[in-house]
PDB file of C-alpha atoms and ligand atoms in Angstrom:
ATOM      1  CA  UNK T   1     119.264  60.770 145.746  1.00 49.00           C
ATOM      2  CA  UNK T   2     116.558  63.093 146.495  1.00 70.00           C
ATOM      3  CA  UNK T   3     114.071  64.766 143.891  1.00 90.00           C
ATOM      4  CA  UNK T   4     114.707  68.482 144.283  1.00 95.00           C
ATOM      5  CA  UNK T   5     114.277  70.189 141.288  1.00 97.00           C
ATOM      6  CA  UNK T   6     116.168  73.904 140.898  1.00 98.00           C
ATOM      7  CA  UNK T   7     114.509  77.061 138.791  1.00 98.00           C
ATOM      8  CA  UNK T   8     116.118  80.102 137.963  1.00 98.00           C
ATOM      9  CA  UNK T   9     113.395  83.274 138.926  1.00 98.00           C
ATOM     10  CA  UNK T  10     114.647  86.253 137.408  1.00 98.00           C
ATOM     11  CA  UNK T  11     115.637  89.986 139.293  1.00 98.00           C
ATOM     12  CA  UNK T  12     117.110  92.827 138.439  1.00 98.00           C
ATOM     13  CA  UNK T  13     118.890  92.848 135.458  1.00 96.00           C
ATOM     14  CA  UNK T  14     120.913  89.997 135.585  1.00 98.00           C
ATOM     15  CA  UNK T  15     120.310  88.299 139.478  1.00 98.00           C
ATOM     16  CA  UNK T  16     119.107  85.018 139.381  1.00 98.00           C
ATOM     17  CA  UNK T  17     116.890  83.656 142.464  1.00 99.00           C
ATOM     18  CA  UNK T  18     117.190  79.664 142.642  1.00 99.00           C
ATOM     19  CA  UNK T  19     114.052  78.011 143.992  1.00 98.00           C
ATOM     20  CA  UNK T  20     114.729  74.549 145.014  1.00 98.00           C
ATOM     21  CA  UNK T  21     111.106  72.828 144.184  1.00 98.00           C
ATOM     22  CA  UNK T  22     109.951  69.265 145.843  1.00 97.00           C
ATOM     23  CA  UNK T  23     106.199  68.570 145.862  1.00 96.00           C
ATOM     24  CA  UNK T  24     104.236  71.569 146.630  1.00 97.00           C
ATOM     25  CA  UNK T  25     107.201  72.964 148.579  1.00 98.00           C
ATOM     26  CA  UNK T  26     109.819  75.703 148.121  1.00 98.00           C
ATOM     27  CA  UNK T  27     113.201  77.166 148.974  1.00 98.00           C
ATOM     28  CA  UNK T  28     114.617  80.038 147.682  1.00 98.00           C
ATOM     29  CA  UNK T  29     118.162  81.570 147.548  1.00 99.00           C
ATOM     30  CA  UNK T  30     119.033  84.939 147.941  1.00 99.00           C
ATOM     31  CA  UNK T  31     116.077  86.610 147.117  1.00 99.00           C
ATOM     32  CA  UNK T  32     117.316  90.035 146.350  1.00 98.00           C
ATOM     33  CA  UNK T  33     113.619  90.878 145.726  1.00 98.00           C
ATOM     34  CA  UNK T  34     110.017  89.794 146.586  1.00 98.00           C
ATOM     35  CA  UNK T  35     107.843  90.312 143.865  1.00 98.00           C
ATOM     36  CA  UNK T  36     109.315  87.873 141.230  1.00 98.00           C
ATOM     37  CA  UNK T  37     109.601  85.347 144.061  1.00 98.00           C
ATOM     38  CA  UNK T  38     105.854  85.746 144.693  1.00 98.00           C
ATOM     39  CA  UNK T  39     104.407  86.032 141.341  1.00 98.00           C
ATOM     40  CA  UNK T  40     106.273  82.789 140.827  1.00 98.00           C
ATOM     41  CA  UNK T  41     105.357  81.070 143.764  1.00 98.00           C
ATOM     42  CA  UNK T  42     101.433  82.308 142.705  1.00 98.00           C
ATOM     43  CA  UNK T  43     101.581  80.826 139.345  1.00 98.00           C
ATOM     44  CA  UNK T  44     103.065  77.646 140.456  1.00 98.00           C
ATOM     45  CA  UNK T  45     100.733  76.680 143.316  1.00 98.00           C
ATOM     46  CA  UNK T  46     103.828  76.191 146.010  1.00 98.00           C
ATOM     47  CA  UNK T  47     104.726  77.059 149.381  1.00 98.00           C
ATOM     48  CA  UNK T  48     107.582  78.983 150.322  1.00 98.00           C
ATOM     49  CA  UNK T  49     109.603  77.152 153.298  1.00 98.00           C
ATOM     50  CA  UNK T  50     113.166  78.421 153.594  1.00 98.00           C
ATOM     51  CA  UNK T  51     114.772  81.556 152.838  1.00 98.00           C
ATOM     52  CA  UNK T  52     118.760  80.891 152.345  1.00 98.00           C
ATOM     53  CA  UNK T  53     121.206  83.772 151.847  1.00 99.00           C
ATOM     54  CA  UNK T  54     124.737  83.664 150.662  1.00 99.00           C
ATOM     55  CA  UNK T  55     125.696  87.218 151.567  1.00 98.00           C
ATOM     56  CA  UNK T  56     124.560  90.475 152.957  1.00 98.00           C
ATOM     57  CA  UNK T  57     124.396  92.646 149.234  1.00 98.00           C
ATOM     58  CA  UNK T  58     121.115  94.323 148.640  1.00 98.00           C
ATOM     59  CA  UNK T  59     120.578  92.236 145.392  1.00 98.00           C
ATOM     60  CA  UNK T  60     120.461  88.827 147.409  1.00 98.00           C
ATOM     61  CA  UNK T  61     118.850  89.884 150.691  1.00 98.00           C
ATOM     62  CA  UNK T  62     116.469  92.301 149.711  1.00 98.00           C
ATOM     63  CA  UNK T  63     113.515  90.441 149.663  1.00 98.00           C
ATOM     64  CA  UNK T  64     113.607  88.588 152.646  1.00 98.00           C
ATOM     65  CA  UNK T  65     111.729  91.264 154.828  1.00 98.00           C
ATOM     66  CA  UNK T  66     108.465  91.313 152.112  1.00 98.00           C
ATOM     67  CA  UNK T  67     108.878  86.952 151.719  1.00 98.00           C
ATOM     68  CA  UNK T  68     109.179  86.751 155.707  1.00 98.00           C
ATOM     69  CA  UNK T  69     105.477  89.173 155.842  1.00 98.00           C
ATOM     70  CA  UNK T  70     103.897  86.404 154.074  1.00 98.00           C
ATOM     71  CA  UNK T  71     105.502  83.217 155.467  1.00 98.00           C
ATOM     72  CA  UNK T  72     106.752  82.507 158.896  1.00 98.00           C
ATOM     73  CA  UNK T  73     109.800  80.690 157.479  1.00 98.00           C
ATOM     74  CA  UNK T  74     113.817  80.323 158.584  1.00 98.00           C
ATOM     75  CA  UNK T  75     116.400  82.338 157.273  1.00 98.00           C
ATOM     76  CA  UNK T  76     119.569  80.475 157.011  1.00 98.00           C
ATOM     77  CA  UNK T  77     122.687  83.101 156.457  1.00 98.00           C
ATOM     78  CA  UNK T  78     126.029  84.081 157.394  1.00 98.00           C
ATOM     79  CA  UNK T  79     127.373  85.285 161.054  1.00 98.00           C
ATOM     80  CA  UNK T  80     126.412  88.927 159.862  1.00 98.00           C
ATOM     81  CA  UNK T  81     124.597  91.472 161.851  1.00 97.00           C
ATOM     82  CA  UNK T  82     124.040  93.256 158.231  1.00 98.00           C
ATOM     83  CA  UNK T  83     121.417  91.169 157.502  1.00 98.00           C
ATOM     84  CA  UNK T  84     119.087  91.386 160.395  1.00 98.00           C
ATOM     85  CA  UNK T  85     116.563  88.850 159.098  1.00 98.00           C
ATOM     86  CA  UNK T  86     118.615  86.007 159.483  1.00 98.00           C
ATOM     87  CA  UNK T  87     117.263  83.379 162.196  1.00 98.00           C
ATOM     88  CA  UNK T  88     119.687  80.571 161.953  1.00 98.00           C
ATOM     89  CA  UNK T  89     123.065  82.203 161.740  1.00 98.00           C
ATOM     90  CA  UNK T  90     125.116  79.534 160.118  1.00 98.00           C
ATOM     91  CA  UNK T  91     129.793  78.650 160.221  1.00 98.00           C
ATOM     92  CA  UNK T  92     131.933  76.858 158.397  1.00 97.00           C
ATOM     93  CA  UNK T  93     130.699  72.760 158.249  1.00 95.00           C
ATOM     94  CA  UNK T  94     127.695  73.670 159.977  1.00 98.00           C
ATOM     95  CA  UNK T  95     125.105  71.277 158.800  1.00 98.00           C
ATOM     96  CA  UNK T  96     121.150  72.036 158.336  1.00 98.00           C
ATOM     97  CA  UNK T  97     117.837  70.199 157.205  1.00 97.00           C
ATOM     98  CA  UNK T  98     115.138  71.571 154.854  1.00 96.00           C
ATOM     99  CA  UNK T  99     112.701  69.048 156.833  1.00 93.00           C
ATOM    100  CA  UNK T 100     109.966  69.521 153.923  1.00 94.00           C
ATOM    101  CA  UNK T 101     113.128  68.219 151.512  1.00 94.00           C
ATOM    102  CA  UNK T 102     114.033  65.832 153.887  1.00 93.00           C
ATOM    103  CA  UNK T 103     117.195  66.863 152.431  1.00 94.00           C
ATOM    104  CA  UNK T 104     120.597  68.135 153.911  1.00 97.00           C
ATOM    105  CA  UNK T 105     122.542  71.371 153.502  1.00 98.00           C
ATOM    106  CA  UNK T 106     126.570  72.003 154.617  1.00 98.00           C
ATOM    107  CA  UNK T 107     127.431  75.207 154.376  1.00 98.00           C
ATOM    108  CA  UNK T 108     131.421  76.528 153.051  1.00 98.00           C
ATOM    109  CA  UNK T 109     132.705  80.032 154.604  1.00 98.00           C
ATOM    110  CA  UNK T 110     134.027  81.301 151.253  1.00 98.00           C
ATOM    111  CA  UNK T 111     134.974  85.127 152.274  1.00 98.00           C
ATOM    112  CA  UNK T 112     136.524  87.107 149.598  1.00 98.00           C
ATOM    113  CA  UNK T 113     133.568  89.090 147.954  1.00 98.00           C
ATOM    114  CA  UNK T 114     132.185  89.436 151.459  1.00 98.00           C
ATOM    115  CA  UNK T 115     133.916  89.097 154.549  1.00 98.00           C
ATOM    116  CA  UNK T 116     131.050  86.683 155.617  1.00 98.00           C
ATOM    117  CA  UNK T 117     130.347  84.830 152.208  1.00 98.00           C
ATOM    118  CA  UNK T 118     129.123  81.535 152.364  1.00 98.00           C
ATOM    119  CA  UNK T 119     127.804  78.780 150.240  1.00 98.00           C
ATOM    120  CA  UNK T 120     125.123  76.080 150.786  1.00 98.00           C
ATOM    121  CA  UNK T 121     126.180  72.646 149.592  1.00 98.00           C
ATOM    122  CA  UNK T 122     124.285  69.492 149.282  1.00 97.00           C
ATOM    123  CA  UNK T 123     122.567  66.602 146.828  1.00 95.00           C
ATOM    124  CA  UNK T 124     125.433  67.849 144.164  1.00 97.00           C
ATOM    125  CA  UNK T 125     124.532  71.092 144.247  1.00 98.00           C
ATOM    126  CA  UNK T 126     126.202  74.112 145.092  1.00 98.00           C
ATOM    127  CA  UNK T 127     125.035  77.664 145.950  1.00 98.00           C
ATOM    128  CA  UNK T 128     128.177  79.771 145.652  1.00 98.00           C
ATOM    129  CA  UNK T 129     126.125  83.422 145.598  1.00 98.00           C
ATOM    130  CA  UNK T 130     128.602  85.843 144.230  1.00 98.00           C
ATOM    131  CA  UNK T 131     131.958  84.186 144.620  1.00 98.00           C
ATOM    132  CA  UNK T 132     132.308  81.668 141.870  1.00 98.00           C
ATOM    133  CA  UNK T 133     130.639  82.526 138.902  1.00 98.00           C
ATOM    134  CA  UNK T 134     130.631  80.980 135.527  1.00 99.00           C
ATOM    135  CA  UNK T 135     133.937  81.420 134.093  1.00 99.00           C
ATOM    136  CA  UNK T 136     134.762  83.627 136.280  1.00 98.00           C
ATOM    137  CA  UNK T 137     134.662  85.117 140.229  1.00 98.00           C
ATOM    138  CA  UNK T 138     133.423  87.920 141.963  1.00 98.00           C
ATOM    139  CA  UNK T 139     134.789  91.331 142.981  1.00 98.00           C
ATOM    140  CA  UNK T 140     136.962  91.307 146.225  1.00 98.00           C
ATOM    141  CA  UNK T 141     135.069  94.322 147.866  1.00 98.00           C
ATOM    142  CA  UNK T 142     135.698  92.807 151.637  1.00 98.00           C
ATOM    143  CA  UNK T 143     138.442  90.653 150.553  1.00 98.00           C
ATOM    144  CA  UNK T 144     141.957  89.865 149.679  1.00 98.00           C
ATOM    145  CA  UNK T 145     143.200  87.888 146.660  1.00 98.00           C
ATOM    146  CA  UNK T 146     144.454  85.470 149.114  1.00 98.00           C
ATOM    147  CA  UNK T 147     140.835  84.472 150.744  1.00 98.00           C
ATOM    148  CA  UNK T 148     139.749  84.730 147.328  1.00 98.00           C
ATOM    149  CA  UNK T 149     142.314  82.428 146.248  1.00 98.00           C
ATOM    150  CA  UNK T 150     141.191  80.022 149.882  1.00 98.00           C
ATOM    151  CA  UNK T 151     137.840  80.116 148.887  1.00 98.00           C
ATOM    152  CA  UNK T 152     137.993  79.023 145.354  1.00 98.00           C
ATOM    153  CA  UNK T 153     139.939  75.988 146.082  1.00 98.00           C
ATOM    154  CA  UNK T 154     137.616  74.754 148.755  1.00 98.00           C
ATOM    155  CA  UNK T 155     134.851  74.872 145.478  1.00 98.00           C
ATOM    156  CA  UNK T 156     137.509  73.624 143.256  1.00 98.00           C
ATOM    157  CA  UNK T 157     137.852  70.864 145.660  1.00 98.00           C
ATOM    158  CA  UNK T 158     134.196  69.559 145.216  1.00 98.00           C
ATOM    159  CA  UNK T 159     133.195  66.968 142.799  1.00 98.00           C
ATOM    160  CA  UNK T 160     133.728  67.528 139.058  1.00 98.00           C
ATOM    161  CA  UNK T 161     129.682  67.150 138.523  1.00 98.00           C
ATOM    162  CA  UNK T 162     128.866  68.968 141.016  1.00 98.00           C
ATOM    163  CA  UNK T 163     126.304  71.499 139.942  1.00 98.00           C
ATOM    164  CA  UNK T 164     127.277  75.384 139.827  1.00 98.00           C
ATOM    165  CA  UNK T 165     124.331  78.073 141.086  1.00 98.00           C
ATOM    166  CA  UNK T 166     125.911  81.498 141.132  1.00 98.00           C
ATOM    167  CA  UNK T 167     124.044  84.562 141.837  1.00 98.00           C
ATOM    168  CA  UNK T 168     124.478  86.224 138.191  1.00 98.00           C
ATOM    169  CA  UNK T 169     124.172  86.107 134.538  1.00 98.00           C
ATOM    170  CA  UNK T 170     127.896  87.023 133.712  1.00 98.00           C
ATOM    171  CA  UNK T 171     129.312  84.009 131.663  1.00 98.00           C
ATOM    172  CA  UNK T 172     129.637  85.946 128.261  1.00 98.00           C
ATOM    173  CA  UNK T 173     131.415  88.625 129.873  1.00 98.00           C
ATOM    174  CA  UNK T 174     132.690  86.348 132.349  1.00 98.00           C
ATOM    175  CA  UNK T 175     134.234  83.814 128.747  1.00 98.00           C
ATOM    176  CA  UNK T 176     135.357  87.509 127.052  1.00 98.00           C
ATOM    177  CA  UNK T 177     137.899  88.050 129.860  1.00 98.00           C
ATOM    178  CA  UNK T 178     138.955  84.551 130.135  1.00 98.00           C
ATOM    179  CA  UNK T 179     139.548  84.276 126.407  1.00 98.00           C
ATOM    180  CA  UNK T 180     142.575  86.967 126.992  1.00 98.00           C
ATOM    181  CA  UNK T 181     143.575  85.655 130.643  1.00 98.00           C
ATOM    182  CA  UNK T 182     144.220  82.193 128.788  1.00 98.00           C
ATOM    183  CA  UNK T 183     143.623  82.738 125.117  1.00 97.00           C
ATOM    184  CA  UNK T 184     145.367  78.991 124.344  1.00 97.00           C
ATOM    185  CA  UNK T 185     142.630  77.343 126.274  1.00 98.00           C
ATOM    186  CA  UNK T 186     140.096  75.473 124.043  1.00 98.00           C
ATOM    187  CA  UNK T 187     137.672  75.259 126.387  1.00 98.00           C
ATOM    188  CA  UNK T 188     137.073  78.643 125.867  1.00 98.00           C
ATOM    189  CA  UNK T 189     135.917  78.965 122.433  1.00 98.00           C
ATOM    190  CA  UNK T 190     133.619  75.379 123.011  1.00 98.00           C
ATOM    191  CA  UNK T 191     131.708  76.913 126.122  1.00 98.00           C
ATOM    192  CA  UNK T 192     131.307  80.387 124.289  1.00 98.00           C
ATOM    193  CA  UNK T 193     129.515  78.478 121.367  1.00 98.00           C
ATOM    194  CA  UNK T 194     127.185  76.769 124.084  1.00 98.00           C
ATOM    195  CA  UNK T 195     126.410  80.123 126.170  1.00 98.00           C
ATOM    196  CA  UNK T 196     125.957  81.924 123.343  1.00 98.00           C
ATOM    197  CA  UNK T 197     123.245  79.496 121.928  1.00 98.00           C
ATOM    198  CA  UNK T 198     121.487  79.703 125.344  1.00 98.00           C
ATOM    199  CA  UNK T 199     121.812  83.348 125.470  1.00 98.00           C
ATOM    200  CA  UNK T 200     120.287  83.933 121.692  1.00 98.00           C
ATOM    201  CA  UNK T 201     117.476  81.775 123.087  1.00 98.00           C
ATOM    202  CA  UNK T 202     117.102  84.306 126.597  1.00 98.00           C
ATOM    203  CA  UNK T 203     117.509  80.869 128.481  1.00 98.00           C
ATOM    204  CA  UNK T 204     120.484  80.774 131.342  1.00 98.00           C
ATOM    205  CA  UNK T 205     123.926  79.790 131.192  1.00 98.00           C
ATOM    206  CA  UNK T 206     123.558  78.148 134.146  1.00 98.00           C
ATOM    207  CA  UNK T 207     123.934  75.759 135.975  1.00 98.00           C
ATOM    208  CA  UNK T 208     127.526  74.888 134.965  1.00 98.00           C
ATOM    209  CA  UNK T 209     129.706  72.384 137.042  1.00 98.00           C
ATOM    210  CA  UNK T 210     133.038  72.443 138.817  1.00 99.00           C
ATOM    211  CA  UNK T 211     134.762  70.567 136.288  1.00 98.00           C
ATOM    212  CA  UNK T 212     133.523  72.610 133.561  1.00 98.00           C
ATOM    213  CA  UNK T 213     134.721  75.571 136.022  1.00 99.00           C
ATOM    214  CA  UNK T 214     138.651  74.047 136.576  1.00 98.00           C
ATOM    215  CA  UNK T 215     138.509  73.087 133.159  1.00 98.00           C
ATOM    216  CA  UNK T 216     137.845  76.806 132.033  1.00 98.00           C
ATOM    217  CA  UNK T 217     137.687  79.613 134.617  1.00 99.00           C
ATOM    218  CA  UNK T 218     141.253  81.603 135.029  1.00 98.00           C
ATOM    219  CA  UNK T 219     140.650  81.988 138.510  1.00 99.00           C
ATOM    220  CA  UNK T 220     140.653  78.297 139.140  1.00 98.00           C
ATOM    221  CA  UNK T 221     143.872  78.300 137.064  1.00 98.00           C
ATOM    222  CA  UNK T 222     146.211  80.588 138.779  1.00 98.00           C
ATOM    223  CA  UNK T 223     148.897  78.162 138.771  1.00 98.00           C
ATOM    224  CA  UNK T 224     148.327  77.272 135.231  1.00 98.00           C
ATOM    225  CA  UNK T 225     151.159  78.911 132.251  1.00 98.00           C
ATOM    226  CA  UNK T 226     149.543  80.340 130.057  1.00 98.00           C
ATOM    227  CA  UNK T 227     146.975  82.399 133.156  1.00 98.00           C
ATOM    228  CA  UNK T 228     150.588  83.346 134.632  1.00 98.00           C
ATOM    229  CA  UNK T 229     151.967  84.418 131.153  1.00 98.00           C
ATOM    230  CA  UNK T 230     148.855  86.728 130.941  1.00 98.00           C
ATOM    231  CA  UNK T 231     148.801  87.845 134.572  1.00 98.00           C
ATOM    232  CA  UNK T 232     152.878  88.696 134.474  1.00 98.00           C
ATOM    233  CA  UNK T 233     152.384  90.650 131.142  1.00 98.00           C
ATOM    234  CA  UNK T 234     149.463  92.960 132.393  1.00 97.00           C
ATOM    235  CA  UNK T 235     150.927  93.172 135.773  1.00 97.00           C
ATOM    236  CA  UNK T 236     153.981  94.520 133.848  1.00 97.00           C
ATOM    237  CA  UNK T 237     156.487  92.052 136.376  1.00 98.00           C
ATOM    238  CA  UNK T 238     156.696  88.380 136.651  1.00 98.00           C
ATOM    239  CA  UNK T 239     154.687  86.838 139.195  1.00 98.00           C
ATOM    240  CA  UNK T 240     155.406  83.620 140.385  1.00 91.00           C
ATOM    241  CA  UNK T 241     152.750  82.833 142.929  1.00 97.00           C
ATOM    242  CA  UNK T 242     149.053  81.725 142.083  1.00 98.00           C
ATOM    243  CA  UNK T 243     147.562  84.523 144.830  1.00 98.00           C
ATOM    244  CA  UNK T 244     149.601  87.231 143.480  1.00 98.00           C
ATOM    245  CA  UNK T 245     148.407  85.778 139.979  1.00 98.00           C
ATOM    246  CA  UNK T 246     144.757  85.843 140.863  1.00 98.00           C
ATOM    247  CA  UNK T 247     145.070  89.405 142.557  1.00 98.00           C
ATOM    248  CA  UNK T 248     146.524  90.381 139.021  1.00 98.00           C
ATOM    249  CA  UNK T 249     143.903  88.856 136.852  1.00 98.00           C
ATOM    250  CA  UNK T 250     141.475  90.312 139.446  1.00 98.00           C
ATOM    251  CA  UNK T 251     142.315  93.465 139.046  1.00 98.00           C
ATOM    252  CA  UNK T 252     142.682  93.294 135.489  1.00 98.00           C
ATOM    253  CA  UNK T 253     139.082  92.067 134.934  1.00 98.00           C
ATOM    254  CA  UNK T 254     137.822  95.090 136.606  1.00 97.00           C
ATOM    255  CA  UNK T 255     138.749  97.669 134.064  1.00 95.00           C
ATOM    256  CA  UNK T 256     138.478  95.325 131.296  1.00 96.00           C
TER     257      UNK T 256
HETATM  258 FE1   FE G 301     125.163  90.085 143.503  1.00 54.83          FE
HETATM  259 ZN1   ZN G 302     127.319  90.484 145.928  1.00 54.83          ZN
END
């Protein structure tokens, strides 16, 4: 195994920047903005080496231009002319090396929230931007319920332990929505308890894992009763299929 160690650097109001640490040596992904990536980099003595991005949004890519002004450092990042400081343009099982990590990334395609979303994957770690988050997924702005629905079960497929880096603070909100789109799931209740506790404390939710996620998150559980029960019910017509049942629940979160 290798000794990477992950941080969480804050942005916005709810982003989080994760900084893969080894030595005196940084990564960072999807740096929607410079300054808290500097001040941390400052404070903790390291070098900034990679740049990764997961998708083109503002909140993810934003700092890339100010990070790449004071280190000449790769990009790695979707097949997407949007973000014009990419420099190694990156497709489905394409594989890359963080030489000062001596460590090895594969990258998913995940489209759904972006037509060009990907995620890094490596060590037992995944970096899934804004398409899986805890308990729950992202909005399909460039996508349809069935890529969604693709891209999901390519994470799903991953190792149980595998460890879960999404681009946001949502699991509360995320846990609210998933304790009506499955209210007979224990889970539930047990994880809520455990976020909360973090929360009260300002300390992240996150990482989680993919077994916590098919354990708990409705939009791993599409084909699941009780997510179908719910999803029929507010969709006002029985639906049978688990894409039509995540386009439901989808839909549903967003004006919940
Ligand atoms: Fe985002
Ligand atoms: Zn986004």
């Amino acid at each position: 195994m290798n000794d990477i160690r992950v941080f969480p650097v804050r942005a916005f109001h709810d982003n989080y920047i994760w900084v893969l640490r080894r030595g005196d040596n940084a990564a960072v992904v999807d740096p929607g903005d410079a300054r808290p990536v500097l001040d941390y980099l400052r404070a903790e003595k390291l070098k900034l080496t990679a740049i990764l991005n997961t998708h083109h949004h503002a909140d993810h890519v934003g700092g890339n231009a100010e990070l790449l002004q004071h280190y000449k450092i790769p990009v790695y990042g979707p097949c997407d002319e949007r973000i014009p400081t990419v420099s190694q343009r990156l497709r489905a099982s394409d594989r890359f090396t963080l030489a000062e990590f001596e460590f090895e990334f594969s990258v998913l395609e995940i489209p759904g929230h972006t037509r060009s979303h990907i995620a890094f994957y490596g060590g037992g770690m995944l970096f899934c931007g804004d398409t899986l988050f805890a308990c729950g997924c992202g909005r399909l702005f460039e996508g349809t319920p069935q890529q969604m629905h693709t891209s999901l079960s390519k994470l799903a497929a991953l190792p149980d332990a595998t460890r879960v880096y999404c681009g946001h603070e949502y699991t509360l909100s995320n846990i609210r929505f998933a304790k009506a789109a499955e209210a007979a799931n224990p889970e539930l209740a047990k994880w809520e308890r455990t976020a909360s506790a973090l929360r009260a404390r300002d300390e992240p939710t996150l990482p989680s894992t993919i077994g916590q996620e098919k354990a708990a998150n409705p939009f791993l559980r599409c084909d699941q009763p009780g997510v179908i029960a719910a999803a029929s019910q507010h969709a006002g017509k029985p639906l049978t299929d688990p894409v039509s049942v995540l386009g439901a629940i989808r839909d549903w979160k967003n004006n919940f």
